[in-house]
Amino acid sequence: PPAPAAPTRRLPNILITGTPGTGKTTLSELLALATSMTHINVGDLVKAKSLHEGWDDEFQCYIVDEDKVCDELEDVMTEGGNIVDFHTVDFFPERWFDLVVVLRTDNGVLYPRLTARNYSEKKINENITAEIMQVILEDAHASYRDEIVVELSSNSIEDMESNVERIKEWAEEWVEARKK
Ligand code: DAT
């Protein structure tokens, strides 16, 4: 098959994903401050623009309208320079992303982060199980080329700081490589 057309964007698009509580939003905010990139919190966008088909009482979350989310984001993604923060990865166009970061957190660390959110016991257990089963990591590998998927630990503040630095450097290298 022909190679996909090279993206025309001048800044990369980065997907930050992971089980709820692994630190996506915190990392994305810090990264946006450290770079000239824009943080897009997809969960907030779904709520603010009603890109959903209602509330799922069983799973305690919105039923995301994936087509609406993709339509909403297409123009800014073509533009580039976005840090997209979401826990589901399998419905975005593959061509949107230059780097996919999967945050990972040990159970003993993740559990208190989730209880602090007033999640139901059921929702906490589902998320802990998903983290143990590496569900999002596997989805990321199933949806994107292995070369662009990186798994980073997010247990401590030190991890958070080194993740910001690493991704920032990666983005700078991406921009330099484009100029050649
Ligand atoms: P997510 O967006 O993945 O649901 P978050 O950014 O809201 O996660 O973080 C959940 C909580 O955990 C929040 O209180 C910040 C804290 N946290 C996240 N990553 C951390 C890290 N690497 N070290 C210490 N605390 C962290």
mmCIF file of C-alpha atoms and ligand atoms in Angstrom:
data_model
loop_
_atom_site.group_PDB
_atom_site.id
_atom_site.type_symbol
_atom_site.label_atom_id
_atom_site.label_comp_id
_atom_site.label_asym_id
_atom_site.label_seq_id
_atom_site.Cartn_x
_atom_site.Cartn_y
_atom_site.Cartn_z
ATOM 1 C CA PRO A 1 0.000 0.000 0.000
ATOM 2 C CA PRO A 2 1.190 3.575 -0.612
ATOM 3 C CA ALA A 3 2.754 5.411 2.329
ATOM 4 C CA PRO A 4 0.359 7.854 3.991
ATOM 5 C CA ALA A 5 0.770 11.462 2.832
ATOM 6 C CA ALA A 6 3.151 13.430 5.046
ATOM 7 C CA PRO A 7 1.219 15.730 7.364
ATOM 8 C CA THR A 8 1.494 19.406 6.449
ATOM 9 C CA ARG A 9 1.302 20.641 10.059
ATOM 10 C CA ARG A 10 4.257 22.561 11.505
ATOM 11 C CA LEU A 11 3.703 21.415 15.073
ATOM 12 C CA PRO A 12 2.953 17.809 16.048
ATOM 13 C CA ASN A 13 -0.257 16.456 17.551
ATOM 14 C CA ILE A 14 0.184 14.373 20.691
ATOM 15 C CA LEU A 15 -2.362 12.016 22.231
ATOM 16 C CA ILE A 16 -2.054 11.605 26.010
ATOM 17 C CA THR A 17 -4.030 8.587 27.149
ATOM 18 C CA GLY A 18 -4.304 6.137 30.041
ATOM 19 C CA THR A 19 -6.786 4.796 32.578
ATOM 20 C CA PRO A 20 -8.662 7.522 34.512
ATOM 21 C CA GLY A 21 -6.464 8.770 37.354
ATOM 22 C CA THR A 22 -3.116 8.050 35.681
ATOM 23 C CA GLY A 23 -2.473 11.787 35.248
ATOM 24 C CA LYS A 24 -3.475 12.687 31.681
ATOM 25 C CA THR A 25 -4.982 16.072 32.483
ATOM 26 C CA THR A 26 -2.226 17.126 34.880
ATOM 27 C CA LEU A 27 0.488 16.151 32.387
ATOM 28 C CA SER A 28 -1.336 17.783 29.454
ATOM 29 C CA GLU A 29 -1.724 21.061 31.346
ATOM 30 C CA LEU A 30 1.947 21.134 32.340
ATOM 31 C CA LEU A 31 2.990 20.278 28.808
ATOM 32 C CA ALA A 32 0.825 23.042 27.336
ATOM 33 C CA LEU A 33 2.509 25.500 29.712
ATOM 34 C CA ALA A 34 5.973 24.228 28.755
ATOM 35 C CA THR A 35 5.357 24.351 24.981
ATOM 36 C CA SER A 36 3.309 26.469 22.621
ATOM 37 C CA MET A 37 0.833 23.643 22.170
ATOM 38 C CA THR A 38 -2.893 23.599 23.020
ATOM 39 C CA HIS A 39 -4.436 21.227 25.558
ATOM 40 C CA ILE A 40 -7.721 19.659 24.436
ATOM 41 C CA ASN A 41 -9.531 17.840 27.238
ATOM 42 C CA VAL A 42 -11.904 15.669 25.199
ATOM 43 C CA GLY A 43 -14.068 14.758 28.208
ATOM 44 C CA ASP A 44 -14.717 18.443 28.936
ATOM 45 C CA LEU A 45 -15.364 19.141 25.245
ATOM 46 C CA VAL A 46 -17.921 16.305 25.068
ATOM 47 C CA LYS A 47 -19.791 17.848 27.995
ATOM 48 C CA ALA A 48 -19.487 21.487 26.896
ATOM 49 C CA LYS A 49 -20.601 20.872 23.306
ATOM 50 C CA SER A 50 -22.959 17.955 24.015
ATOM 51 C CA LEU A 51 -21.012 15.586 21.774
ATOM 52 C CA HIS A 52 -22.799 12.649 23.388
ATOM 53 C CA GLU A 53 -25.986 10.587 23.285
ATOM 54 C CA GLY A 54 -26.836 10.971 26.964
ATOM 55 C CA TRP A 55 -25.612 9.642 30.274
ATOM 56 C CA ASP A 56 -24.934 5.950 30.860
ATOM 57 C CA ASP A 57 -26.206 5.224 34.357
ATOM 58 C CA GLU A 58 -24.631 1.783 34.510
ATOM 59 C CA PHE A 59 -21.113 2.925 33.630
ATOM 60 C CA GLN A 60 -21.511 6.427 35.107
ATOM 61 C CA CYS A 61 -20.222 8.254 32.040
ATOM 62 C CA TYR A 62 -21.462 10.017 28.909
ATOM 63 C CA ILE A 63 -22.115 7.899 25.814
ATOM 64 C CA VAL A 64 -19.668 9.680 23.520
ATOM 65 C CA ASP A 65 -20.787 10.480 19.969
ATOM 66 C CA GLU A 66 -17.479 9.599 18.339
ATOM 67 C CA ASP A 67 -18.378 11.005 14.904
ATOM 68 C CA LYS A 68 -19.310 14.348 16.428
ATOM 69 C CA VAL A 69 -16.033 14.463 18.382
ATOM 70 C CA CYS A 70 -14.029 13.766 15.213
ATOM 71 C CA ASP A 71 -15.945 16.413 13.227
ATOM 72 C CA GLU A 72 -15.454 18.948 16.028
ATOM 73 C CA LEU A 73 -11.672 18.389 16.141
ATOM 74 C CA GLU A 74 -10.816 17.893 12.451
ATOM 75 C CA ASP A 75 -9.825 21.512 11.670
ATOM 76 C CA VAL A 76 -7.619 22.074 14.712
ATOM 77 C CA MET A 77 -5.978 18.699 14.246
ATOM 78 C CA THR A 78 -5.135 19.560 10.637
ATOM 79 C CA GLU A 79 -3.607 22.763 11.977
ATOM 80 C CA GLY A 80 -1.363 20.811 14.438
ATOM 81 C CA GLY A 81 0.079 21.688 17.840
ATOM 82 C CA ASN A 82 -2.530 19.883 19.962
ATOM 83 C CA ILE A 83 -2.222 17.851 23.138
ATOM 84 C CA VAL A 84 -5.317 15.640 23.136
ATOM 85 C CA ASP A 85 -6.253 14.194 26.530
ATOM 86 C CA PHE A 86 -8.680 11.231 26.552
ATOM 87 C CA HIS A 87 -9.067 7.709 27.907
ATOM 88 C CA THR A 88 -10.380 6.185 24.672
ATOM 89 C CA VAL A 89 -8.089 6.011 21.654
ATOM 90 C CA ASP A 90 -9.618 3.731 19.066
ATOM 91 C CA PHE A 91 -11.940 6.123 17.219
ATOM 92 C CA PHE A 92 -9.634 9.018 16.262
ATOM 93 C CA PRO A 93 -8.216 9.021 12.704
ATOM 94 C CA GLU A 94 -4.756 7.453 12.857
ATOM 95 C CA ARG A 95 -3.323 10.276 10.693
ATOM 96 C CA TRP A 96 -4.032 12.865 13.397
ATOM 97 C CA PHE A 97 -1.236 11.824 15.752
ATOM 98 C CA ASP A 98 2.552 11.939 15.682
ATOM 99 C CA LEU A 99 3.020 10.590 19.211
ATOM 100 C CA VAL A 100 0.747 8.526 21.470
ATOM 101 C CA VAL A 101 1.669 8.534 25.177
ATOM 102 C CA VAL A 102 0.103 5.875 27.401
ATOM 103 C CA LEU A 103 0.435 6.728 31.105
ATOM 104 C CA ARG A 104 0.759 3.803 33.527
ATOM 105 C CA THR A 105 0.228 3.808 37.279
ATOM 106 C CA ASP A 106 0.731 1.061 39.866
ATOM 107 C CA ASN A 107 -2.479 -0.171 41.521
ATOM 108 C CA GLY A 108 -1.549 0.862 45.005
ATOM 109 C CA VAL A 109 -1.005 4.403 43.731
ATOM 110 C CA LEU A 110 -4.007 4.517 41.401
ATOM 111 C CA TYR A 111 -6.536 3.270 43.953
ATOM 112 C CA PRO A 112 -6.390 6.266 46.327
ATOM 113 C CA ARG A 113 -6.434 8.671 43.351
ATOM 114 C CA LEU A 114 -9.740 7.119 42.250
ATOM 115 C CA THR A 115 -11.326 6.989 45.716
ATOM 116 C CA ALA A 116 -10.503 10.698 46.082
ATOM 117 C CA ARG A 117 -12.798 11.312 43.089
ATOM 118 C CA ASN A 118 -15.923 9.908 44.725
ATOM 119 C CA TYR A 119 -16.209 7.235 42.063
ATOM 120 C CA SER A 120 -18.500 4.295 42.883
ATOM 121 C CA GLU A 121 -16.841 1.081 44.072
ATOM 122 C CA LYS A 122 -17.860 -0.494 40.750
ATOM 123 C CA LYS A 123 -16.235 2.257 38.705
ATOM 124 C CA ILE A 124 -13.060 2.105 40.807
ATOM 125 C CA ASN A 125 -12.813 -1.647 40.354
ATOM 126 C CA GLU A 126 -13.410 -1.408 36.606
ATOM 127 C CA ASN A 127 -10.647 1.141 36.237
ATOM 128 C CA ILE A 128 -8.189 -0.775 38.419
ATOM 129 C CA THR A 129 -8.886 -3.950 36.439
ATOM 130 C CA ALA A 130 -8.480 -2.099 33.141
ATOM 131 C CA GLU A 131 -5.097 -0.788 34.315
ATOM 132 C CA ILE A 132 -3.943 -4.291 35.355
ATOM 133 C CA MET A 133 -5.123 -5.722 32.024
ATOM 134 C CA GLN A 134 -3.322 -2.942 30.086
ATOM 135 C CA VAL A 135 -6.510 -2.308 28.120
ATOM 136 C CA ILE A 136 -5.591 1.177 26.901
ATOM 137 C CA LEU A 137 -1.998 0.226 26.080
ATOM 138 C CA GLU A 138 -3.273 -2.617 23.906
ATOM 139 C CA ASP A 139 -5.892 -0.379 22.277
ATOM 140 C CA ALA A 140 -3.167 2.158 21.509
ATOM 141 C CA HIS A 141 -0.993 -0.499 19.861
ATOM 142 C CA ALA A 142 -3.997 -1.796 17.922
ATOM 143 C CA SER A 143 -4.857 1.703 16.674
ATOM 144 C CA TYR A 144 -1.445 3.290 15.930
ATOM 145 C CA ARG A 145 1.943 2.248 14.563
ATOM 146 C CA ASP A 146 4.118 0.742 17.309
ATOM 147 C CA GLU A 147 6.867 3.312 16.553
ATOM 148 C CA ILE A 148 4.729 6.210 17.770
ATOM 149 C CA VAL A 149 3.312 4.576 20.930
ATOM 150 C CA VAL A 150 5.244 5.156 24.177
ATOM 151 C CA GLU A 151 4.391 3.923 27.660
ATOM 152 C CA LEU A 152 5.429 6.207 30.543
ATOM 153 C CA SER A 153 5.196 5.659 34.322
ATOM 154 C CA SER A 154 3.052 8.165 36.192
ATOM 155 C CA ASN A 155 3.383 7.193 39.839
ATOM 156 C CA SER A 156 5.176 10.182 41.318
ATOM 157 C CA ILE A 157 5.800 13.893 40.914
ATOM 158 C CA GLU A 158 9.314 13.006 39.658
ATOM 159 C CA ASP A 159 7.707 10.841 36.943
ATOM 160 C CA MET A 160 5.429 13.741 36.023
ATOM 161 C CA GLU A 161 8.346 16.165 35.700
ATOM 162 C CA SER A 162 10.459 13.801 33.628
ATOM 163 C CA ASN A 163 7.476 13.029 31.380
ATOM 164 C CA VAL A 164 6.951 16.746 30.699
ATOM 165 C CA GLU A 165 10.657 17.137 29.826
ATOM 166 C CA ARG A 166 10.755 14.047 27.627
ATOM 167 C CA ILE A 167 7.688 14.940 25.609
ATOM 168 C CA LYS A 168 8.763 18.568 25.280
ATOM 169 C CA GLU A 169 12.148 17.453 23.888
ATOM 170 C CA TRP A 170 10.439 15.011 21.565
ATOM 171 C CA ALA A 171 8.207 17.828 20.197
ATOM 172 C CA GLU A 172 11.239 20.077 19.643
ATOM 173 C CA GLU A 173 13.029 17.302 17.757
ATOM 174 C CA TRP A 174 9.918 16.695 15.655
ATOM 175 C CA VAL A 175 9.872 20.371 14.646
ATOM 176 C CA GLU A 176 13.630 20.362 13.842
ATOM 177 C CA ALA A 177 13.304 17.223 11.727
ATOM 178 C CA ARG A 178 10.478 18.880 9.717
ATOM 179 C CA LYS A 179 12.742 21.803 8.777
ATOM 180 C CA LYS A 180 15.324 19.574 7.101
HETATM 181 P P1 DAT B 1 -6.528 11.729 34.525
HETATM 182 O O1 DAT B 1 -6.638 12.978 33.693
HETATM 183 O O2 DAT B 1 -5.713 10.661 33.853
HETATM 184 O O3 DAT B 1 -7.840 11.186 34.989
HETATM 185 P P2 DAT B 1 -5.469 13.535 36.562
HETATM 186 O O4 DAT B 1 -4.457 14.323 35.825
HETATM 187 O O5 DAT B 1 -6.780 14.168 36.812
HETATM 188 O O6 DAT B 1 -5.698 12.101 35.841
HETATM 189 O O7 DAT B 1 -4.788 13.063 37.923
HETATM 190 C C1 DAT B 1 -5.521 12.423 38.946
HETATM 191 C C2 DAT B 1 -4.969 12.812 40.299
HETATM 192 O O8 DAT B 1 -3.705 12.218 40.506
HETATM 193 C C3 DAT B 1 -4.770 14.307 40.476
HETATM 194 O O9 DAT B 1 -5.077 14.604 41.829
HETATM 195 C C4 DAT B 1 -3.285 14.521 40.240
HETATM 196 C C5 DAT B 1 -2.685 13.202 40.673
HETATM 197 N N1 DAT B 1 -1.544 12.762 39.843
HETATM 198 C C6 DAT B 1 -1.581 12.495 38.534
HETATM 199 N N2 DAT B 1 -0.411 12.087 38.086
HETATM 200 C C7 DAT B 1 0.431 12.076 39.149
HETATM 201 C C8 DAT B 1 1.823 11.744 39.347
HETATM 202 N N3 DAT B 1 2.601 11.318 38.325
HETATM 203 N N4 DAT B 1 2.328 11.853 40.585
HETATM 204 C C9 DAT B 1 1.565 12.283 41.612
HETATM 205 N N5 DAT B 1 0.253 12.610 41.502
HETATM 206 C C10 DAT B 1 -0.302 12.515 40.295
#
